């Protein structure tokens, strides 16, 4: 891991997280916005994105108001549809702290694990 681009934030999610599958491989993708208090009556808002298993596993637990810690790396990119620069943080780890939707998250996790088991059984039976 490159420690020269390592950021950590603790904050509250300001809007419902967005989840979709992107690209030809349908890679899981999640985007959320985090309000981070700097302790001096000022709040900063950061855009956080996550990919793959992290997005798939974290998304169902999160909601507006969830307090999380994110370890991420900064990324700057140009939007493909506009002449605009996007500043965002690509999450490597997400830690749940408060106001987590455990019921919905656990149900989604159990469903996801069931799908994984079904795929594994199907692959075994076809060989």
XYZ file of N, CA and C in Angstrom:
381
model
N 0.849 -1.177 0.000
C 0.000 0.000 0.000
C 0.889 1.233 0.000
N 0.551 2.225 -0.806
C 1.295 3.480 -0.870
C 0.812 4.414 0.228
N 1.642 4.620 1.236
C 1.247 5.447 2.382
C 1.240 6.930 2.047
N 1.805 7.322 0.921
C 1.810 8.733 0.569
C 0.467 9.201 0.010
N -0.476 8.322 -0.177
C -1.822 8.692 -0.622
C -2.830 7.924 0.226
N -2.776 8.123 1.525
C -3.645 7.416 2.461
C -4.415 8.443 3.276
N -5.731 8.401 3.187
C -6.589 9.356 3.894
C -7.568 8.585 4.768
N -7.906 9.173 5.897
C -8.921 8.583 6.775
C -9.901 9.664 7.172
N -11.185 9.309 7.120
C -12.253 10.235 7.485
C -13.222 9.529 8.413
N -13.763 10.274 9.355
C -14.914 9.825 10.134
C -15.992 10.856 9.890
N -17.167 10.386 9.482
C -18.254 11.312 9.210
C -19.569 10.597 9.027
N -20.583 11.401 8.717
C -21.944 10.896 8.520
C -22.316 10.958 7.045
N -23.004 9.936 6.585
C -23.472 9.888 5.199
C -24.618 10.885 5.041
N -24.522 11.753 4.019
C -25.489 12.843 3.857
C -26.670 12.517 2.952
N -26.532 11.551 2.067
C -27.594 11.158 1.127
C -27.620 9.633 1.057
N -28.714 9.045 0.599
C -28.713 7.586 0.435
C -27.568 7.157 -0.497
N -26.771 6.178 -0.101
C -25.687 5.713 -0.975
C -26.245 5.193 -2.301
N -25.459 5.379 -3.358
C -25.844 4.935 -4.699
C -25.068 3.657 -5.019
N -25.768 2.643 -5.520
C -25.131 1.378 -5.888
C -25.542 1.010 -7.298
N -24.593 0.529 -8.074
C -24.890 -0.029 -9.393
C -23.734 -0.932 -9.798
N -23.940 -1.660 -10.873
C -22.868 -2.477 -11.445
C -22.430 -1.778 -12.728
N -21.113 -1.645 -12.895
C -20.585 -0.850 -13.998
C -19.656 -1.673 -14.880
N -19.543 -1.227 -16.127
C -18.616 -1.841 -17.069
C -19.084 -3.177 -17.598
N -18.322 -3.724 -18.539
C -18.693 -4.999 -19.155
C -18.705 -6.161 -18.165
N -17.897 -6.066 -17.100
C -17.859 -7.155 -16.116
C -18.877 -6.961 -14.994
N -19.667 -5.884 -15.072
C -20.687 -5.568 -14.057
C -20.084 -5.488 -12.650
N -18.983 -4.765 -12.562
C -18.279 -4.568 -11.295
C -19.159 -3.793 -10.312
N -19.345 -4.289 -9.076
C -20.121 -3.550 -8.080
C -19.462 -2.194 -7.783
N -20.285 -1.153 -7.720
C -19.820 0.219 -7.501
C -20.759 0.908 -6.521
N -20.197 1.641 -5.571
C -20.998 2.413 -4.616
C -20.405 3.814 -4.511
N -21.297 4.806 -4.443
C -20.878 6.190 -4.240
C -21.660 6.750 -3.063
N -20.978 7.480 -2.206
C -21.660 8.138 -1.095
C -20.970 9.460 -0.804
N -21.684 10.306 -0.088
C -21.148 11.602 0.318
C -21.100 11.643 1.832
N -19.953 12.069 2.341
C -19.688 12.040 3.768
C -19.476 13.461 4.284
N -20.189 13.815 5.361
C -19.982 15.093 6.046
C -18.950 14.866 7.139
N -17.849 15.596 7.054
C -16.740 15.440 7.993
C -16.580 16.746 8.760
N -16.725 16.690 10.077
C -16.612 17.865 10.938
C -15.146 18.113 11.251
N -14.680 19.342 11.030
C -13.275 19.631 11.324
C -13.055 20.128 12.747
N -14.125 20.159 13.544
C -14.003 20.543 14.941
C -14.001 22.034 15.196
N -14.140 22.836 14.163
C -14.115 24.291 14.318
C -15.349 24.915 13.683
N -16.509 24.349 13.938
C -17.774 24.838 13.380
C -17.781 24.864 11.858
N -17.020 23.978 11.250
C -16.997 23.888 9.798
C -17.108 22.424 9.408
N -17.891 22.152 8.381
C -18.064 20.792 7.887
C -17.573 20.726 6.449
N -16.816 19.701 6.139
C -16.380 19.441 4.770
C -17.176 18.255 4.245
N -17.422 18.258 2.946
C -18.170 17.175 2.312
C -17.256 16.491 1.308
N -17.137 15.174 1.433
C -16.257 14.425 0.540
C -17.044 13.341 -0.189
N -16.648 13.138 -1.430
C -17.240 12.091 -2.272
C -16.383 10.842 -2.106
N -17.024 9.734 -1.752
C -16.330 8.466 -1.533
C -16.914 7.434 -2.485
N -16.051 6.677 -3.152
C -16.504 5.588 -4.015
C -15.849 4.295 -3.550
N -16.531 3.192 -3.787
C -15.995 1.868 -3.461
C -16.345 0.924 -4.603
N -15.489 -0.055 -4.814
C -15.671 -1.017 -5.899
C -15.604 -2.444 -5.367
N -16.105 -3.368 -6.176
C -15.953 -4.793 -5.899
C -16.662 -5.251 -4.641
N -16.017 -6.192 -3.938
C -16.623 -6.777 -2.739
C -16.908 -5.741 -1.664
N -16.047 -4.730 -1.525
C -16.286 -3.700 -0.514
C -17.609 -2.992 -0.784
N -17.863 -2.610 -2.024
C -19.128 -1.958 -2.377
C -20.309 -2.899 -2.159
N -20.161 -4.126 -2.609
C -21.236 -5.112 -2.516
C -21.602 -5.415 -1.067
N -20.609 -5.535 -0.220
C -20.861 -5.918 1.163
C -21.250 -4.739 2.051
N -20.730 -3.542 1.794
C -21.021 -2.392 2.661
C -22.358 -1.737 2.336
N -22.714 -1.673 1.062
C -23.889 -0.907 0.637
C -25.169 -1.211 1.412
N -25.573 -2.472 1.587
C -26.874 -2.716 2.224
C -26.957 -2.237 3.674
N -25.835 -2.077 4.338
C -25.830 -1.652 5.738
C -25.930 -0.136 5.896
N -25.618 0.607 4.847
C -25.470 2.053 4.971
C -26.724 2.799 4.562
N -26.931 3.938 5.210
C -28.095 4.786 4.941
C -27.723 6.218 5.307
N -28.576 7.153 4.942
C -28.377 8.538 5.345
C -28.279 8.597 6.865
N -27.260 9.275 7.366
C -27.056 9.389 8.806
C -26.104 8.368 9.393
N -25.763 7.318 8.643
C -24.801 6.332 9.148
C -23.460 7.017 9.393
N -22.864 6.712 10.533
C -21.536 7.231 10.846
C -20.526 6.135 10.546
N -19.537 6.473 9.722
C -18.543 5.493 9.307
C -17.142 6.103 9.348
N -16.160 5.231 9.371
C -14.781 5.637 9.139
C -14.364 5.032 7.809
N -13.735 5.839 6.983
C -13.292 5.387 5.666
C -11.785 5.577 5.564
N -11.095 4.534 5.141
C -9.689 4.657 4.759
C -9.685 4.600 3.244
N -9.082 5.608 2.622
C -9.189 5.733 1.172
C -7.933 6.372 0.594
N -7.907 6.395 -0.721
C -6.855 7.118 -1.433
C -7.516 8.155 -2.339
N -6.877 9.293 -2.450
C -7.414 10.394 -3.248
C -7.240 10.104 -4.731
N -8.265 10.485 -5.511
C -8.193 10.341 -6.966
C -8.832 11.562 -7.607
N -8.196 12.050 -8.633
C -8.742 13.143 -9.434
C -8.896 12.615 -10.848
N -10.060 12.850 -11.435
C -10.280 12.357 -12.800
C -11.157 13.337 -13.560
N -11.119 13.225 -14.870
C -11.965 14.061 -15.722
C -13.199 13.249 -16.099
N -14.378 13.862 -15.937
C -15.612 13.172 -16.329
C -15.631 12.985 -17.830
N -16.062 11.802 -18.245
C -16.051 11.489 -19.674
C -17.140 12.226 -20.442
N -18.206 12.650 -19.777
C -19.307 13.299 -20.485
C -19.265 14.822 -20.387
N -18.350 15.370 -19.583
C -18.264 16.819 -19.412
C -16.805 17.213 -19.234
N -16.539 18.479 -19.481
C -15.192 18.994 -19.252
C -15.105 19.443 -17.797
N -15.122 18.465 -16.906
C -15.187 18.735 -15.474
C -14.246 17.780 -14.749
N -13.569 18.294 -13.744
C -12.675 17.470 -12.928
C -13.429 17.027 -11.684
N -13.342 15.731 -11.368
C -13.999 15.162 -10.189
C -12.914 14.809 -9.171
N -13.120 15.241 -7.935
C -12.232 14.894 -6.828
C -12.980 13.890 -5.959
N -12.383 12.738 -5.726
C -13.062 11.714 -4.942
C -12.036 10.863 -4.203
N -12.543 10.084 -3.262
C -11.703 9.206 -2.461
C -12.166 7.774 -2.697
N -11.247 6.919 -3.117
C -11.546 5.516 -3.407
C -11.299 4.719 -2.125
N -12.373 4.158 -1.578
C -12.301 3.465 -0.288
C -11.556 2.142 -0.402
N -10.678 1.923 0.568
C -10.018 0.629 0.740
C -10.655 -0.146 1.890
N -11.126 0.589 2.904
C -11.761 -0.012 4.082
C -12.878 0.910 4.558
N -13.961 0.315 5.048
C -15.056 1.060 5.666
C -15.361 0.395 7.002
N -15.394 1.205 8.058
C -15.713 0.712 9.399
C -17.047 1.323 9.812
N -17.997 0.473 10.200
C -19.311 0.941 10.644
C -19.205 1.428 12.084
N -19.715 2.649 12.367
C -19.631 3.207 13.710
C -20.988 3.404 14.374
N -21.979 3.950 13.653
C -23.264 4.256 14.282
C -24.356 4.366 13.214
N -25.594 4.131 13.627
C -26.783 4.225 12.764
C -26.640 3.366 11.510
N -26.303 2.121 11.748
C -26.119 1.157 10.666
C -27.395 0.333 10.544
N -27.815 0.042 9.316
C -29.024 -0.734 9.067
C -28.667 -2.227 9.111
N -28.521 -2.755 10.329
C -28.080 -4.141 10.500
C -29.065 -5.142 9.911
N -30.363 -4.896 10.077
C -31.370 -5.851 9.590
C -31.295 -6.002 8.075
N -31.320 -4.881 7.357
C -31.261 -4.934 5.897
C -29.914 -5.486 5.433
N -28.842 -5.058 6.079
C -27.512 -5.510 5.690
C -27.321 -7.000 5.877
N -27.758 -7.517 7.024
C -27.622 -8.955 7.277
C -28.468 -9.774 6.314
N -29.677 -9.290 5.993
C -30.530 -9.999 5.034
C -29.862 -10.040 3.660
N -29.304 -8.914 3.226
C -28.629 -8.866 1.926
C -27.388 -9.758 1.929
N -26.652 -9.746 3.037
C -25.454 -10.577 3.150
C -25.823 -12.056 3.067
N -26.868 -12.473 3.780
C -27.302 -13.872 3.731
C -27.745 -14.255 2.328
N -28.433 -13.347 1.641
C -28.859 -13.593 0.266
C -27.638 -13.741 -0.641
N -26.672 -12.855 -0.481
C -25.452 -12.890 -1.286
C -24.687 -14.190 -1.039
N -24.566 -14.593 0.236
C -23.877 -15.846 0.549
C -24.620 -17.046 -0.035
N -25.963 -17.003 -0.025
C -26.758 -18.068 -0.627
C -26.515 -18.172 -2.118
N -26.404 -17.023 -2.795
C -26.110 -17.020 -4.228
C -24.730 -17.608 -4.493
N -23.752 -17.260 -3.655
C -22.394 -17.796 -3.813
C -22.397 -19.315 -3.667
N -23.134 -19.827 -2.676
C -23.207 -21.276 -2.458
C -23.893 -21.971 -3.624
N -24.962 -21.364 -4.159
C -25.682 -21.937 -5.295
C -24.771 -22.006 -6.516
N -23.999 -20.936 -6.763
C -23.067 -20.932 -7.894
C -22.003 -22.011 -7.716
N -21.494 -22.171 -6.504
C -20.460 -23.179 -6.240
C -21.012 -24.587 -6.441
N -22.233 -24.828 -5.982
C -22.863 -26.144 -6.150
C -23.104 -26.419 -7.627
N -23.588 -25.406 -8.365
C -23.827 -25.561 -9.795
C -22.549 -25.867 -10.554
N -21.459 -25.215 -10.177
C -20.172 -25.458 -10.836
C -19.672 -26.867 -10.540
N -19.898 -27.344 -9.335
C -19.471 -28.692 -8.948
C -20.275 -29.748 -9.691
N -21.587 -29.521 -9.819
C -22.452 -30.502 -10.475
C -22.195 -30.589 -11.969
N -21.732 -29.501 -12.593
C -21.523 -29.517 -14.037
C -20.192 -30.149 -14.428
N -19.331 -30.421 -13.447
C -18.028 -31.028 -13.785
C -18.063 -32.525 -13.692
